[in-house]
Structures are given as structure tokens and as C-alpha cells.
């Protein structure tokens, strides 16, 4: 996997976590345990 692809995946992962964290704070614990 290229470094650019992995970087994009990391950014997307962080964005999704932040978005879900803002929508529902209680859901963040479930995401981290995954």
C-alpha cells in the first residue's frame, strides 16, 4: 500500500471518529473498543 493511500485512510478514520464523537459522545467509547 502506498504512503498516500494509508495517509488518506488515516485521515478518513480520524474524520469519522470526530464526526461520530460530535454527534453522540457516548458512542466514542464503543468506537475505541472496536
PDB file of N, CA and C in Angstrom:
ATOM      1  N   UNK A   1       0.852  -1.202   0.000  1.00  0.00           N
ATOM      2  CA  UNK A   1       0.000   0.000   0.000  1.00  0.00           C
ATOM      3  C   UNK A   1       0.890   1.254   0.000  1.00  0.00           C
ATOM      4  N   UNK A   2       0.560   2.193  -0.825  1.00  0.00           N
ATOM      5  CA  UNK A   2       1.359   3.411  -0.906  1.00  0.00           C
ATOM      6  C   UNK A   2       1.146   4.281   0.333  1.00  0.00           C
ATOM      7  N   UNK A   3       2.110   5.145   0.591  1.00  0.00           N
ATOM      8  CA  UNK A   3       2.017   6.013   1.768  1.00  0.00           C
ATOM      9  C   UNK A   3       0.845   6.981   1.631  1.00  0.00           C
ATOM     10  N   UNK A   4       0.557   7.381   0.385  1.00  0.00           N
ATOM     11  CA  UNK A   4      -0.549   8.317   0.175  1.00  0.00           C
ATOM     12  C   UNK A   4      -1.871   7.650   0.520  1.00  0.00           C
ATOM     13  N   UNK A   5      -2.050   6.393   0.121  1.00  0.00           N
ATOM     14  CA  UNK A   5      -3.290   5.677   0.386  1.00  0.00           C
ATOM     15  C   UNK A   5      -3.489   5.494   1.885  1.00  0.00           C
ATOM     16  N   UNK A   6      -2.433   5.117   2.585  1.00  0.00           N
ATOM     17  CA  UNK A   6      -2.537   4.904   4.028  1.00  0.00           C
ATOM     18  C   UNK A   6      -2.830   6.219   4.747  1.00  0.00           C
ATOM     19  N   UNK A   7      -2.242   7.303   4.258  1.00  0.00           N
ATOM     20  CA  UNK A   7      -2.487   8.608   4.868  1.00  0.00           C
ATOM     21  C   UNK A   7      -3.947   9.004   4.704  1.00  0.00           C
ATOM     22  N   UNK A   8      -4.507   8.742   3.524  1.00  0.00           N
ATOM     23  CA  UNK A   8      -5.914   9.052   3.270  1.00  0.00           C
ATOM     24  C   UNK A   8      -6.804   8.241   4.208  1.00  0.00           C
ATOM     25  N   UNK A   9      -6.482   6.970   4.382  1.00  0.00           N
ATOM     26  CA  UNK A   9      -7.281   6.114   5.262  1.00  0.00           C
ATOM     27  C   UNK A   9      -7.225   6.616   6.698  1.00  0.00           C
ATOM     28  N   UNK A  10      -6.062   7.067   7.133  1.00  0.00           N
ATOM     29  CA  UNK A  10      -5.913   7.593   8.492  1.00  0.00           C
ATOM     30  C   UNK A  10      -6.755   8.853   8.665  1.00  0.00           C
ATOM     31  N   UNK A  11      -6.698   9.745   7.672  1.00  0.00           N
ATOM     32  CA  UNK A  11      -7.465  10.991   7.734  1.00  0.00           C
ATOM     33  C   UNK A  11      -8.958  10.691   7.779  1.00  0.00           C
ATOM     34  N   UNK A  12      -9.404   9.759   6.934  1.00  0.00           N
ATOM     35  CA  UNK A  12     -10.817   9.388   6.906  1.00  0.00           C
ATOM     36  C   UNK A  12     -11.224   8.796   8.257  1.00  0.00           C
ATOM     37  N   UNK A  13     -10.376   7.942   8.804  1.00  0.00           N
ATOM     38  CA  UNK A  13     -10.675   7.321  10.093  1.00  0.00           C
ATOM     39  C   UNK A  13     -10.817   8.356  11.198  1.00  0.00           C
ATOM     40  N   UNK A  14      -9.906   9.328  11.221  1.00  0.00           N
ATOM     41  CA  UNK A  14      -9.972  10.387  12.226  1.00  0.00           C
ATOM     42  C   UNK A  14     -11.229  11.228  12.021  1.00  0.00           C
ATOM     43  N   UNK A  15     -11.531  11.558  10.765  1.00  0.00           N
ATOM     44  CA  UNK A  15     -12.703  12.372  10.461  1.00  0.00           C
ATOM     45  C   UNK A  15     -13.978  11.672  10.922  1.00  0.00           C
ATOM     46  N   UNK A  16     -14.081  10.374  10.633  1.00  0.00           N
ATOM     47  CA  UNK A  16     -15.266   9.611  11.032  1.00  0.00           C
ATOM     48  C   UNK A  16     -15.395   9.583  12.552  1.00  0.00           C
ATOM     49  N   UNK A  17     -14.276   9.371  13.232  1.00  0.00           N
ATOM     50  CA  UNK A  17     -14.299   9.326  14.697  1.00  0.00           C
ATOM     51  C   UNK A  17     -14.731  10.667  15.280  1.00  0.00           C
ATOM     52  N   UNK A  18     -14.208  11.756  14.712  1.00  0.00           N
ATOM     53  CA  UNK A  18     -14.563  13.095  15.192  1.00  0.00           C
ATOM     54  C   UNK A  18     -16.037  13.380  14.939  1.00  0.00           C
ATOM     55  N   UNK A  19     -16.512  13.043  13.736  1.00  0.00           N
ATOM     56  CA  UNK A  19     -17.910  13.286  13.381  1.00  0.00           C
ATOM     57  C   UNK A  19     -18.840  12.527  14.318  1.00  0.00           C
ATOM     58  N   UNK A  20     -18.566  11.238  14.526  1.00  0.00           N
ATOM     59  CA  UNK A  20     -19.410  10.441  15.413  1.00  0.00           C
ATOM     60  C   UNK A  20     -19.273  10.917  16.856  1.00  0.00           C
ATOM     61  N   UNK A  21     -18.106  11.409  17.207  1.00  0.00           N
ATOM     62  CA  UNK A  21     -17.884  11.914  18.560  1.00  0.00           C
ATOM     63  C   UNK A  21     -18.733  13.148  18.821  1.00  0.00           C
ATOM     64  N   UNK A  22     -18.852  14.012  17.809  1.00  0.00           N
ATOM     65  CA  UNK A  22     -19.663  15.215  17.957  1.00  0.00           C
ATOM     66  C   UNK A  22     -21.150  14.882  17.949  1.00  0.00           C
ATOM     67  N   UNK A  23     -21.541  13.877  17.145  1.00  0.00           N
ATOM     68  CA  UNK A  23     -22.959  13.527  17.057  1.00  0.00           C
ATOM     69  C   UNK A  23     -23.426  12.844  18.324  1.00  0.00           C
ATOM     70  N   UNK A  24     -22.609  11.914  18.836  1.00  0.00           N
ATOM     71  CA  UNK A  24     -23.011  11.170  20.024  1.00  0.00           C
ATOM     72  C   UNK A  24     -21.773  10.872  20.862  1.00  0.00           C
ATOM     73  N   UNK A  25     -21.614  11.614  21.964  1.00  0.00           N
ATOM     74  CA  UNK A  25     -20.419  11.461  22.796  1.00  0.00           C
ATOM     75  C   UNK A  25     -20.331  10.077  23.430  1.00  0.00           C
ATOM     76  N   UNK A  26     -21.473   9.455  23.693  1.00  0.00           N
ATOM     77  CA  UNK A  26     -21.462   8.147  24.344  1.00  0.00           C
ATOM     78  C   UNK A  26     -20.990   7.067  23.382  1.00  0.00           C
ATOM     79  N   UNK A  27     -21.034   7.328  22.081  1.00  0.00           N
ATOM     80  CA  UNK A  27     -20.659   6.325  21.086  1.00  0.00           C
ATOM     81  C   UNK A  27     -19.139   6.233  20.931  1.00  0.00           C
ATOM     82  N   UNK A  28     -18.409   7.230  21.411  1.00  0.00           N
ATOM     83  CA  UNK A  28     -16.955   7.237  21.240  1.00  0.00           C
ATOM     84  C   UNK A  28     -16.318   6.053  21.952  1.00  0.00           C
ATOM     85  N   UNK A  29     -16.856   5.663  23.093  1.00  0.00           N
ATOM     86  CA  UNK A  29     -16.303   4.531  23.841  1.00  0.00           C
ATOM     87  C   UNK A  29     -16.456   3.246  23.028  1.00  0.00           C
ATOM     88  N   UNK A  30     -17.574   3.107  22.340  1.00  0.00           N
ATOM     89  CA  UNK A  30     -17.808   1.910  21.533  1.00  0.00           C
ATOM     90  C   UNK A  30     -16.843   1.863  20.349  1.00  0.00           C
ATOM     91  N   UNK A  31     -16.539   3.032  19.770  1.00  0.00           N
ATOM     92  CA  UNK A  31     -15.645   3.070  18.613  1.00  0.00           C
ATOM     93  C   UNK A  31     -14.219   2.723  19.017  1.00  0.00           C
ATOM     94  N   UNK A  32     -13.776   3.205  20.174  1.00  0.00           N
ATOM     95  CA  UNK A  32     -12.397   2.956  20.593  1.00  0.00           C
ATOM     96  C   UNK A  32     -12.202   1.497  20.979  1.00  0.00           C
ATOM     97  N   UNK A  33     -13.237   0.854  21.489  1.00  0.00           N
ATOM     98  CA  UNK A  33     -13.128  -0.546  21.895  1.00  0.00           C
ATOM     99  C   UNK A  33     -13.149  -1.475  20.685  1.00  0.00           C
ATOM    100  N   UNK A  34     -13.492  -0.930  19.531  1.00  0.00           N
ATOM    101  CA  UNK A  34     -13.521  -1.724  18.299  1.00  0.00           C
ATOM    102  C   UNK A  34     -12.116  -1.915  17.796  1.00  0.00           C
TER     103      UNK A  34
END
